[in-house]
Amino acid sequence: MLRNPLRGVLNMKLGIFALQGAFLEHRLAFEKLGVRTVEIRRRAHFTDGLDGIVLPGGESTVQGKLLREEGLLYPVKEAIESGLPVFGTCAGLILLADRLSNDGNVYFGVLRATVKRNAYGRQLGSFRTDLTVRGVGEFPAVFIRAPYIEETGAEVLASVGGKAVAVRQDKILATAFHPELTDDLRVHSYFCDIVRGKV
Amino acid sequence: MANDRFELNKNLAQMLKGGVIMDVTTPEQAKIAEEAGACAVMALERIPADIRAAGGVSRMSDPKMIKGIQNAVSIPVMAKCRIGHIAEAQILQAIEIDYIDESEVLSPADDVYHINKNKFDVPFVCGAKDLGEALRRIAEGAAMIRTKGEPGTGDVVQAVRHMRIMQSEIRKVVTMTEDELFEAAKTLRVPYELVKFVHENGNLPVVNFAAGGVATPADGALMMQLGAEGVFVGSGIFKSGNPAKRARAIVQAVTNFENPKILAELSEDLGEAMVGINEQEIALLMAERGK
């Protein structure tokens, strides 16, 4: 794909899962980078021609349930396993993980990681911190009732207190924090680079 | 730090968007709500319809009962305190509630002052009938706004009215010239900076949900089409014939609010809806509490 310095990433189209949560924030971030986005709410919206997909923050129990009821779990899992790039934040990380340490559910199960839900406790445990994300640099990370990764076979891009909070496995990018809640577009831009096979 | 806290609290409301927050009175109901797809639950001893029927003073729920619900589910748990009741809010913060609803559904503890919510670390959601009320609550530290509706009635007319007024007033502020904003701040009785934010962004600085009288999937979809970013359902679920099914249907309706075909399917065969009371039959207008 061509990159036009003024218009951003040309011809890239990402599907943003819009079942519940902060999907609009992701759309706006990608649109600022010049990426076209479409919302996926139904099975019929998950079509060919997407260069990548995004799983936003929100409540993983709600999103997982709606994905299951809509018959989206299997086709999306298959597409990710066939190499469709995916970017998941917070609830998105939980949906991608192949094991949850404090919850019996597994959703897509494509990311080699054991994830702990609500790992920092309730809302009083939510926090913001600057951390170094490999491939991105210093980044303001916002954690909202966030999970962390207890163990993973994926490449760890960032950690907090010894726990992985950003990982990459081939074309899967997942963070426990919310880059979509800041004005900093570098993690989104990094995902575009993954989609284009640049990194 | 204080500013960080407000941002984080606003952010939690962003994560609830596109979701349904359900009133529950027991851990069992909380589990039904979570399994049906609630993005959060509101723990309270009596749902608004019963508060209305019982009459008398209604207060914050027993912390033990709230803790039981916190232990039963993994989604955020909210609870209500009376308007202006600082101590009730402190108690709810002490048990690490995820969101406090300073609510007109309970009997107001203070008929002049709302809680100074900026002094708390946990987030607050407050009701508002119009833009002025919403911005006053935000100035006091509310990190989320909802319509007031008329709780416990199953009549959506007031939630619709509040949402319509709010959206229309926002549009008006957006079209104002900069000089007019100073006067708008004066007539709305709110800080100038907040009016300026609305003028520049075309929305409230915090997430805005619908609440009050939502009883069907169609009600949920209606509120979303009118600009709500999510929906509270109080009595509508556990006062109905088949709570689990109705709850699931409302959750799906809020996601698919622009798709009438799906809404038609969701509206089928839900059993008895809550009976409800029409606005004109109500003796006590809760929405008139706390302006």
Short mmCIF file of C-alpha atoms in Angstrom, two decimals:
data_model
loop_
_atom_site.label_atom_id
_atom_site.label_comp_id
_atom_site.label_asym_id
_atom_site.label_seq_id
_atom_site.Cartn_x
_atom_site.Cartn_y
_atom_site.Cartn_z
CA MET A 1 0.00 0.00 0.00
CA LEU A 2 1.12 3.53 -0.71
CA ARG A 3 1.60 6.05 1.98
CA ASN A 4 0.76 9.62 1.14
CA PRO A 5 2.39 11.95 3.66
CA LEU A 6 -0.62 14.25 3.59
CA ARG A 7 -3.43 11.71 3.49
CA GLY A 8 -1.96 8.96 5.62
CA VAL A 9 -2.33 5.32 4.76
CA LEU A 10 -4.06 5.01 1.43
CA ASN A 11 -6.40 2.18 0.58
CA MET A 12 -6.28 0.62 4.01
CA LYS A 13 -9.64 -0.44 5.41
CA LEU A 14 -10.08 -1.62 8.97
CA GLY A 15 -13.14 -3.20 10.53
CA ILE A 16 -13.85 -1.87 14.01
CA PHE A 17 -15.98 -4.16 16.17
CA ALA A 18 -18.85 -1.98 17.38
CA LEU A 19 -20.85 -4.33 19.57
CA GLN A 20 -20.21 -2.39 22.78
CA GLY A 21 -17.58 -0.12 24.29
CA ALA A 22 -15.24 2.61 23.09
CA PHE A 23 -15.26 1.80 19.38
CA LEU A 24 -15.81 5.40 18.27
CA GLU A 25 -12.50 6.41 19.88
CA HIS A 26 -10.67 3.85 17.73
CA ARG A 27 -12.46 4.99 14.57
CA LEU A 28 -11.46 8.60 15.20
CA ALA A 29 -7.84 7.64 15.90
CA PHE A 30 -7.53 5.62 12.69
CA GLU A 31 -9.36 8.23 10.63
CA LYS A 32 -6.83 10.82 11.83
CA LEU A 33 -4.19 8.55 10.33
CA GLY A 34 -6.09 8.55 7.04
CA VAL A 35 -7.34 4.98 7.40
CA ARG A 36 -10.85 4.07 6.27
CA THR A 37 -12.91 2.25 8.89
CA VAL A 38 -16.17 0.33 8.91
CA GLU A 39 -18.17 -0.79 11.94
CA ILE A 40 -18.87 -4.46 12.50
CA ARG A 41 -22.00 -5.24 14.50
CA ARG A 42 -23.43 -8.20 12.61
CA ARG A 43 -22.14 -11.34 10.93
CA ALA A 44 -22.97 -9.75 7.57
CA HIS A 45 -20.66 -6.81 8.28
CA PHE A 46 -17.64 -9.09 8.57
CA THR A 47 -16.75 -9.23 4.90
CA ASP A 48 -13.75 -9.80 2.68
CA GLY A 49 -11.72 -6.78 1.83
CA LEU A 50 -10.78 -5.82 5.36
CA ASP A 51 -7.05 -5.27 5.85
CA GLY A 52 -7.34 -5.69 9.59
CA ILE A 53 -9.76 -5.62 12.50
CA VAL A 54 -9.90 -3.81 15.82
CA LEU A 55 -11.38 -5.06 19.10
CA PRO A 56 -12.08 -2.04 21.31
CA GLY A 57 -12.21 -1.61 25.06
CA GLY A 58 -15.47 -2.15 26.89
CA GLU A 59 -16.87 -5.07 28.85
CA SER A 60 -15.45 -8.35 27.58
CA THR A 61 -18.41 -10.32 28.94
CA VAL A 62 -20.84 -8.21 26.90
CA GLN A 63 -18.78 -8.19 23.72
CA GLY A 64 -18.00 -11.91 23.98
CA LYS A 65 -21.64 -12.75 24.46
CA LEU A 66 -22.76 -10.64 21.50
CA LEU A 67 -20.00 -12.12 19.30
CA ARG A 68 -21.14 -15.60 20.23
CA GLU A 69 -24.83 -14.89 19.68
CA GLU A 70 -24.11 -13.30 16.35
CA GLY A 71 -22.09 -16.31 15.17
CA LEU A 72 -19.00 -14.12 14.76
CA LEU A 73 -16.62 -16.00 17.07
CA TYR A 74 -15.69 -18.79 14.70
CA PRO A 75 -15.34 -16.90 11.40
CA VAL A 76 -13.27 -14.17 13.02
CA LYS A 77 -11.06 -16.69 14.82
CA GLU A 78 -10.50 -18.48 11.53
CA ALA A 79 -9.66 -15.25 9.74
CA ILE A 80 -7.15 -14.25 12.44
CA GLU A 81 -5.55 -17.68 12.28
CA SER A 82 -5.25 -17.25 8.52
CA GLY A 83 -3.29 -14.04 9.06
CA LEU A 84 -5.87 -11.23 9.29
CA PRO A 85 -4.17 -8.53 11.40
CA VAL A 86 -5.97 -7.69 14.64
CA PHE A 87 -5.50 -5.00 17.28
CA GLY A 88 -7.21 -5.52 20.65
CA THR A 89 -7.23 -3.14 23.61
CA CYS A 90 -8.25 -4.13 27.16
CA ALA A 91 -11.46 -6.14 26.57
CA GLY A 92 -9.99 -6.88 23.12
CA LEU A 93 -6.93 -8.46 24.75
CA ILE A 94 -9.24 -10.65 26.86
CA LEU A 95 -11.17 -11.75 23.77
CA LEU A 96 -7.93 -12.70 22.00
CA ALA A 97 -6.26 -14.64 24.84
CA ASP A 98 -6.24 -18.43 24.84
CA ARG A 99 -6.65 -18.57 28.62
CA LEU A 100 -8.15 -16.39 31.37
CA SER A 101 -6.84 -17.11 34.85
CA ASN A 102 -9.93 -15.91 36.73
CA ASP A 103 -12.70 -16.64 34.23
CA GLY A 104 -13.72 -19.88 32.51
CA ASN A 105 -14.49 -18.23 29.19
CA VAL A 106 -12.29 -18.31 26.12
CA TYR A 107 -13.40 -16.31 23.10
CA PHE A 108 -11.13 -16.19 20.04
CA GLY A 109 -8.31 -17.98 21.86
CA VAL A 110 -5.74 -17.03 19.23
CA LEU A 111 -3.15 -15.27 21.40
CA ARG A 112 -0.77 -17.42 23.44
CA ALA A 113 -1.35 -15.64 26.73
CA THR A 114 -2.88 -16.17 30.13
CA VAL A 115 -4.76 -13.01 31.04
CA LYS A 116 -6.10 -11.94 34.39
CA ARG A 117 -9.29 -9.86 34.20
CA ASN A 118 -9.70 -6.78 36.44
CA ALA A 119 -6.15 -7.48 37.55
CA TYR A 120 -5.71 -4.10 39.25
CA GLY A 121 -9.04 -4.31 41.09
CA ARG A 122 -12.03 -2.02 40.82
CA GLN A 123 -12.21 1.52 39.43
CA LEU A 124 -10.12 2.91 42.33
CA GLY A 125 -7.27 0.78 40.94
CA SER A 126 -7.43 2.42 37.49
CA PHE A 127 -4.32 4.47 36.70
CA ARG A 128 -2.25 6.26 34.11
CA THR A 129 1.47 5.79 33.68
CA ASP A 130 4.21 6.47 31.16
CA LEU A 131 5.79 3.32 29.87
CA THR A 132 8.16 2.27 27.14
CA VAL A 133 6.53 0.30 24.35
CA ARG A 134 8.94 -1.56 22.09
CA GLY A 135 8.58 -0.30 18.53
CA VAL A 136 6.71 2.79 19.70
CA GLY A 137 8.71 4.49 22.45
CA GLU A 138 7.61 6.29 25.61
CA PHE A 139 3.82 6.15 25.74
CA PRO A 140 1.12 7.55 28.11
CA ALA A 141 -0.80 4.41 29.05
CA VAL A 142 -4.31 4.56 30.53
CA PHE A 143 -5.48 1.48 32.45
CA ILE A 144 -9.22 1.23 33.23
CA ARG A 145 -10.21 -1.74 35.39
CA ALA A 146 -7.56 -3.31 33.25
CA PRO A 147 -6.32 -6.86 32.81
CA TYR A 148 -2.67 -7.88 32.69
CA ILE A 149 -0.88 -10.81 31.13
CA GLU A 150 0.42 -13.39 33.57
CA GLU A 151 2.25 -15.57 31.08
CA THR A 152 2.72 -15.39 27.36
CA GLY A 153 4.44 -17.04 24.45
CA ALA A 154 4.10 -13.82 22.45
CA GLU A 155 6.68 -11.03 22.18
CA VAL A 156 6.33 -8.66 25.14
CA LEU A 157 6.32 -5.01 24.03
CA ALA A 158 5.70 -3.39 27.41
CA SER A 159 5.39 -4.33 31.08
CA VAL A 160 4.21 -2.76 34.31
CA GLY A 161 5.55 -4.14 37.59
CA GLY A 162 6.82 -7.29 35.90
CA LYS A 163 3.51 -8.04 34.16
CA ALA A 164 3.20 -7.83 30.39
CA VAL A 165 0.67 -5.22 29.26
CA ALA A 166 1.41 -5.07 25.52
CA VAL A 167 2.24 -8.06 23.32
CA ARG A 168 2.65 -8.96 19.71
CA GLN A 169 2.30 -12.36 18.08
CA ASP A 170 2.75 -12.20 14.29
CA LYS A 171 -0.04 -9.88 13.16
CA ILE A 172 -1.82 -9.82 16.50
CA LEU A 173 -1.25 -6.68 18.60
CA ALA A 174 -2.84 -6.51 22.05
CA THR A 175 -2.60 -4.01 24.90
CA ALA A 176 -4.07 -4.01 28.40
CA PHE A 177 -4.20 -0.20 28.22
CA HIS A 178 -6.17 2.16 25.99
CA PRO A 179 -4.16 4.06 23.36
CA GLU A 180 -7.54 5.19 21.95
CA LEU A 181 -8.15 7.30 25.06
CA THR A 182 -5.13 9.52 24.47
CA ASP A 183 -4.32 11.89 21.62
CA ASP A 184 -1.15 9.94 20.92
CA LEU A 185 -1.62 7.96 17.69
CA ARG A 186 1.66 6.05 17.67
CA VAL A 187 0.29 2.67 18.76
CA HIS A 188 -2.44 2.92 16.13
CA SER A 189 0.18 3.90 13.62
CA TYR A 190 2.31 0.93 14.70
CA PHE A 191 -0.66 -1.36 14.01
CA CYS A 192 -0.97 0.16 10.51
CA ASP A 193 2.68 -0.74 9.99
CA ILE A 194 1.91 -4.32 11.03
CA VAL A 195 -0.98 -4.42 8.56
CA ARG A 196 1.29 -3.20 5.79
CA GLY A 197 3.96 -5.72 6.72
CA LYS A 198 6.39 -2.91 7.46
CA VAL A 199 7.29 -4.15 10.94
CA MET B 1 -3.45 13.73 40.33
CA ALA B 2 -7.00 14.96 41.00
CA ASN B 3 -7.30 15.84 37.33
CA ASP B 4 -5.95 12.42 36.38
CA ARG B 5 -8.61 10.80 38.54
CA PHE B 6 -11.38 12.73 36.78
CA GLU B 7 -10.02 11.65 33.39
CA LEU B 8 -9.82 8.00 34.48
CA ASN B 9 -13.38 8.20 35.79
CA LYS B 10 -14.63 9.72 32.54
CA ASN B 11 -12.75 6.96 30.73
CA LEU B 12 -14.59 4.21 32.62
CA ALA B 13 -17.90 5.67 31.39
CA GLN B 14 -16.49 5.55 27.85
CA MET B 15 -16.00 1.81 28.27
CA LEU B 16 -19.67 1.43 29.20
CA LYS B 17 -20.87 3.07 25.98
CA GLY B 18 -23.16 1.09 23.75
CA GLY B 19 -24.15 -0.94 26.78
CA VAL B 20 -27.01 -1.46 29.18
CA ILE B 21 -26.74 -0.85 32.94
CA MET B 22 -29.32 -2.82 34.89
CA ASP B 23 -30.87 -2.33 38.33
CA VAL B 24 -30.51 -5.41 40.51
CA THR B 25 -31.48 -6.11 44.11
CA THR B 26 -29.82 -9.49 44.77
CA PRO B 27 -26.64 -11.37 43.76
CA GLU B 28 -28.88 -13.77 41.78
CA GLN B 29 -30.38 -10.92 39.77
CA ALA B 30 -26.88 -9.50 39.26
CA LYS B 31 -25.76 -12.79 37.75
CA ILE B 32 -28.81 -12.92 35.48
CA ALA B 33 -28.01 -9.37 34.36
CA GLU B 34 -24.34 -10.15 33.73
CA GLU B 35 -25.19 -13.29 31.75
CA ALA B 36 -27.73 -11.34 29.74
CA GLY B 37 -25.01 -8.87 28.73
CA ALA B 38 -25.29 -5.96 31.16
CA CYS B 39 -22.16 -3.77 30.96
CA ALA B 40 -22.65 -2.83 34.64
CA VAL B 41 -25.21 -3.29 37.37
CA MET B 42 -26.78 -0.82 39.78
CA ALA B 43 -27.08 -2.44 43.21
CA LEU B 44 -30.08 -1.26 45.19
CA GLU B 45 -32.41 -2.65 47.83
CA ARG B 46 -35.59 -1.82 45.99
CA ILE B 47 -36.01 -1.05 42.33
CA PRO B 48 -37.56 2.35 41.59
CA ALA B 49 -41.06 0.98 40.92
CA ASP B 50 -41.10 -0.49 44.42
CA ILE B 51 -39.62 2.64 45.97
CA ARG B 52 -42.44 4.57 44.35
CA ALA B 53 -45.04 2.07 45.55
CA ALA B 54 -43.68 1.90 49.10
CA GLY B 55 -43.39 5.66 49.56
CA GLY B 56 -41.56 7.05 52.58
CA VAL B 57 -37.89 8.02 52.76
CA SER B 58 -35.58 5.94 50.63
CA ARG B 59 -31.87 5.80 51.41
CA MET B 60 -28.58 4.28 50.34
CA SER B 61 -28.67 0.46 50.30
CA ASP B 62 -27.07 -1.73 52.96
CA PRO B 63 -23.34 -1.98 52.17
CA LYS B 64 -23.46 -5.69 52.95
CA MET B 65 -26.03 -6.22 50.23
CA ILE B 66 -23.93 -4.17 47.79
CA LYS B 67 -20.82 -6.20 48.65
CA GLY B 68 -22.76 -9.40 47.97
CA ILE B 69 -23.42 -8.12 44.46
CA GLN B 70 -19.80 -6.98 44.01
CA ASN B 71 -18.71 -10.53 44.83
CA ALA B 72 -21.24 -12.09 42.48
CA VAL B 73 -20.20 -10.39 39.22
CA SER B 74 -17.06 -9.30 37.36
CA ILE B 75 -18.61 -6.25 35.66
CA PRO B 76 -18.63 -2.77 37.28
CA VAL B 77 -21.04 -2.29 40.19
CA MET B 78 -22.75 1.04 40.81
CA ALA B 79 -24.85 2.15 43.78
CA LYS B 80 -27.03 5.12 44.62
CA CYS B 81 -26.63 7.72 47.32
CA ARG B 82 -29.07 10.50 48.17
CA ILE B 83 -28.58 13.91 46.56
CA GLY B 84 -26.23 15.91 48.78
CA HIS B 85 -25.54 13.03 51.16
CA ILE B 86 -21.77 13.31 51.49
CA ALA B 87 -21.51 10.59 54.13
CA GLU B 88 -23.40 8.01 52.09
CA ALA B 89 -21.07 8.74 49.20
CA GLN B 90 -18.04 8.30 51.48
CA ILE B 91 -19.39 4.94 52.61
CA LEU B 92 -19.85 3.79 49.02
CA GLN B 93 -16.32 4.92 48.22
CA ALA B 94 -15.05 2.98 51.25
CA ILE B 95 -16.46 -0.25 49.84
CA GLU B 96 -14.79 0.55 46.50
CA ILE B 97 -17.90 0.96 44.43
CA ASP B 98 -17.12 1.51 40.73
CA TYR B 99 -19.62 4.34 40.22
CA ILE B 100 -21.88 6.33 42.57
CA ASP B 101 -25.24 7.50 41.26
CA GLU B 102 -26.19 10.66 43.15
CA SER B 103 -29.80 9.94 42.48
CA GLU B 104 -33.15 11.68 42.58
CA VAL B 105 -34.73 8.22 42.92
CA LEU B 106 -33.77 8.29 46.59
CA SER B 107 -35.10 10.99 48.91
CA PRO B 108 -32.83 14.05 48.66
CA ALA B 109 -30.73 14.67 51.78
CA ASP B 110 -29.98 18.28 50.85
CA ASP B 111 -32.43 20.52 49.06
CA VAL B 112 -29.82 23.11 48.08
CA TYR B 113 -26.42 21.52 47.54
CA HIS B 114 -25.30 18.53 45.53
CA ILE B 115 -22.20 16.64 46.66
CA ASN B 116 -18.88 18.25 45.73
CA LYS B 117 -17.88 15.24 43.68
CA ASN B 118 -14.46 16.67 42.87
CA LYS B 119 -13.42 15.67 46.38
CA PHE B 120 -13.94 11.97 45.70
CA ASP B 121 -11.77 9.42 43.94
CA VAL B 122 -14.62 7.21 42.76
CA PRO B 123 -16.68 8.44 39.83
CA PHE B 124 -20.21 9.83 39.99
CA VAL B 125 -23.07 9.71 37.53
CA CYS B 126 -25.83 12.30 37.91
CA GLY B 127 -29.19 12.89 36.30
CA ALA B 128 -29.96 15.95 34.18
CA LYS B 129 -33.10 17.19 32.45
CA ASP B 130 -31.33 19.77 30.32
CA LEU B 131 -27.93 21.15 29.37
CA GLY B 132 -27.71 23.52 32.33
CA GLU B 133 -28.27 20.75 34.87
CA ALA B 134 -25.80 18.49 33.09
CA LEU B 135 -23.03 21.11 33.06
CA ARG B 136 -23.68 22.08 36.69
CA ARG B 137 -23.27 18.44 37.72
CA ILE B 138 -20.10 18.16 35.63
CA ALA B 139 -18.71 21.30 37.28
CA GLU B 140 -19.34 19.60 40.63
CA GLY B 141 -17.32 16.62 39.40
CA ALA B 142 -19.79 14.21 37.75
CA ALA B 143 -17.89 11.99 35.29
CA MET B 144 -21.03 10.72 33.55
CA ILE B 145 -24.53 12.10 32.92
CA ARG B 146 -27.86 10.41 32.40
CA THR B 147 -31.34 11.69 31.72
CA LYS B 148 -33.58 11.72 34.77
CA GLY B 149 -36.56 10.20 33.09
CA GLU B 150 -39.25 9.29 35.55
CA PRO B 151 -37.90 6.28 37.38
CA GLY B 152 -40.08 3.32 38.18
CA THR B 153 -42.87 4.24 35.79
CA GLY B 154 -42.09 2.23 32.67
CA ASP B 155 -43.06 5.42 30.79
CA VAL B 156 -40.26 6.63 28.57
CA VAL B 157 -41.77 10.04 27.82
CA GLN B 158 -39.64 11.99 30.29
CA ALA B 159 -36.36 10.38 29.28
CA VAL B 160 -37.24 11.29 25.69
CA ARG B 161 -38.08 14.84 26.70
CA HIS B 162 -34.81 15.29 28.62
CA MET B 163 -32.73 13.84 25.80
CA ARG B 164 -34.49 15.99 23.20
CA ILE B 165 -34.00 19.15 25.28
CA MET B 166 -30.35 18.32 25.93
CA GLN B 167 -29.55 17.64 22.26
CA SER B 168 -31.41 20.72 21.09
CA GLU B 169 -29.63 22.95 23.61
CA ILE B 170 -26.27 21.46 22.60
CA ARG B 171 -27.00 22.26 18.95
CA LYS B 172 -27.92 25.81 19.93
CA VAL B 173 -24.64 26.31 21.79
CA VAL B 174 -22.69 24.90 18.85
CA THR B 175 -24.13 27.53 16.49
CA MET B 176 -23.47 30.48 18.82
CA THR B 177 -20.83 33.09 18.13
CA GLU B 178 -18.05 33.31 20.67
CA ASP B 179 -19.47 36.46 22.27
CA GLU B 180 -22.81 34.75 22.79
CA LEU B 181 -21.18 32.01 24.82
CA PHE B 182 -20.62 34.32 27.80
CA GLU B 183 -24.33 35.10 27.95
CA ALA B 184 -25.18 31.41 27.49
CA ALA B 185 -23.00 30.55 30.49
CA LYS B 186 -24.95 33.13 32.48
CA THR B 187 -28.42 31.93 31.48
CA LEU B 188 -27.49 28.26 31.84
CA ARG B 189 -25.89 29.11 35.22
CA VAL B 190 -22.74 27.13 34.42
CA PRO B 191 -18.99 27.85 34.07
CA TYR B 192 -17.98 29.48 30.79
CA GLU B 193 -15.28 26.84 30.09
CA LEU B 194 -17.89 24.09 29.95
CA VAL B 195 -20.10 26.05 27.54
CA LYS B 196 -17.03 26.66 25.41
CA PHE B 197 -16.30 22.92 25.39
CA VAL B 198 -19.81 22.13 24.17
CA HIS B 199 -19.53 24.87 21.54
CA GLU B 200 -16.28 23.46 20.19
CA ASN B 201 -17.07 19.74 20.44
CA GLY B 202 -20.82 19.46 19.91
CA ASN B 203 -21.28 17.16 22.88
CA LEU B 204 -21.02 17.05 26.65
CA PRO B 205 -17.50 16.66 28.07
CA VAL B 206 -18.62 13.32 29.57
CA VAL B 207 -20.62 10.31 28.41
CA ASN B 208 -24.41 10.75 28.35
CA PHE B 209 -26.77 7.80 28.97
CA ALA B 210 -30.55 7.51 28.95
CA ALA B 211 -32.38 6.53 32.13
CA GLY B 212 -35.94 6.37 33.36
CA GLY B 213 -38.86 4.39 32.01
CA VAL B 214 -36.99 2.20 29.49
CA ALA B 215 -38.97 -1.06 29.38
CA THR B 216 -38.64 -2.59 25.90
CA PRO B 217 -35.98 -3.17 23.21
CA ALA B 218 -37.74 -0.48 21.18
CA ASP B 219 -37.41 1.98 24.08
CA GLY B 220 -33.66 1.28 24.20
CA ALA B 221 -33.30 1.78 20.45
CA LEU B 222 -35.36 4.98 20.60
CA MET B 223 -33.08 6.51 23.22
CA MET B 224 -29.96 5.55 21.24
CA GLN B 225 -31.40 7.13 18.10
CA LEU B 226 -32.06 10.31 20.05
CA GLY B 227 -28.38 10.52 20.97
CA ALA B 228 -27.96 8.48 24.15
CA GLU B 229 -24.61 6.69 24.33
CA GLY B 230 -26.03 3.82 26.37
CA VAL B 231 -29.03 2.98 28.52
CA PHE B 232 -29.93 2.39 32.16
CA VAL B 233 -32.80 -0.02 32.71
CA GLY B 234 -34.29 0.01 36.16
CA SER B 235 -37.62 -1.58 36.93
CA GLY B 236 -38.19 -2.56 33.29
CA ILE B 237 -36.34 -5.85 33.54
CA PHE B 238 -37.05 -7.44 36.90
CA LYS B 239 -40.64 -6.17 36.94
CA SER B 240 -41.35 -8.01 33.69
CA GLY B 241 -42.52 -11.56 32.97
CA ASN B 242 -39.24 -12.96 31.64
CA PRO B 243 -36.33 -10.85 32.95
CA ALA B 244 -33.46 -12.84 31.37
CA LYS B 245 -34.98 -12.80 27.91
CA ARG B 246 -36.03 -9.16 28.08
CA ALA B 247 -32.59 -8.15 29.37
CA ARG B 248 -30.87 -9.97 26.49
CA ALA B 249 -33.21 -8.37 23.98
CA ILE B 250 -32.59 -4.85 25.29
CA VAL B 251 -28.80 -5.42 25.19
CA GLN B 252 -28.99 -6.49 21.55
CA ALA B 253 -31.37 -3.66 20.71
CA VAL B 254 -28.90 -1.08 22.03
CA THR B 255 -26.14 -2.54 19.82
CA ASN B 256 -28.42 -2.79 16.76
CA PHE B 257 -30.48 0.34 17.40
CA GLU B 258 -30.43 1.38 13.76
CA ASN B 259 -31.63 -1.96 12.39
CA PRO B 260 -35.46 -2.21 12.52
CA LYS B 261 -35.50 -5.78 11.19
CA ILE B 262 -33.45 -7.01 14.10
CA LEU B 263 -35.46 -4.87 16.51
CA ALA B 264 -38.61 -6.56 15.25
CA GLU B 265 -37.15 -10.00 15.97
CA LEU B 266 -35.97 -8.87 19.39
CA SER B 267 -39.38 -7.52 20.31
CA GLU B 268 -41.12 -10.84 19.70
CA ASP B 269 -42.44 -13.00 22.45
CA LEU B 270 -40.88 -11.26 25.43
CA GLY B 271 -43.76 -11.98 27.76
CA GLU B 272 -45.41 -9.42 29.98
CA ALA B 273 -43.75 -5.98 30.08
CA MET B 274 -43.90 -4.08 33.34
CA VAL B 275 -47.34 -2.57 33.75
CA GLY B 276 -46.12 0.97 34.22
CA ILE B 277 -47.80 4.21 35.20
CA ASN B 278 -48.49 7.05 32.79
CA GLU B 279 -46.80 10.34 33.48
CA GLN B 280 -50.15 12.02 34.22
CA GLU B 281 -50.98 9.45 36.91
CA ILE B 282 -47.88 10.14 38.96
CA ALA B 283 -48.20 11.87 42.28
CA LEU B 284 -44.46 12.31 42.90
CA LEU B 285 -42.22 13.66 40.15
CA MET B 286 -38.74 12.42 41.08
CA ALA B 287 -37.17 14.22 38.14
CA GLU B 288 -38.02 17.54 39.83
CA ARG B 289 -35.63 16.69 42.66
CA GLY B 290 -32.21 18.37 42.59
CA LYS B 291 -31.74 20.89 39.80
#
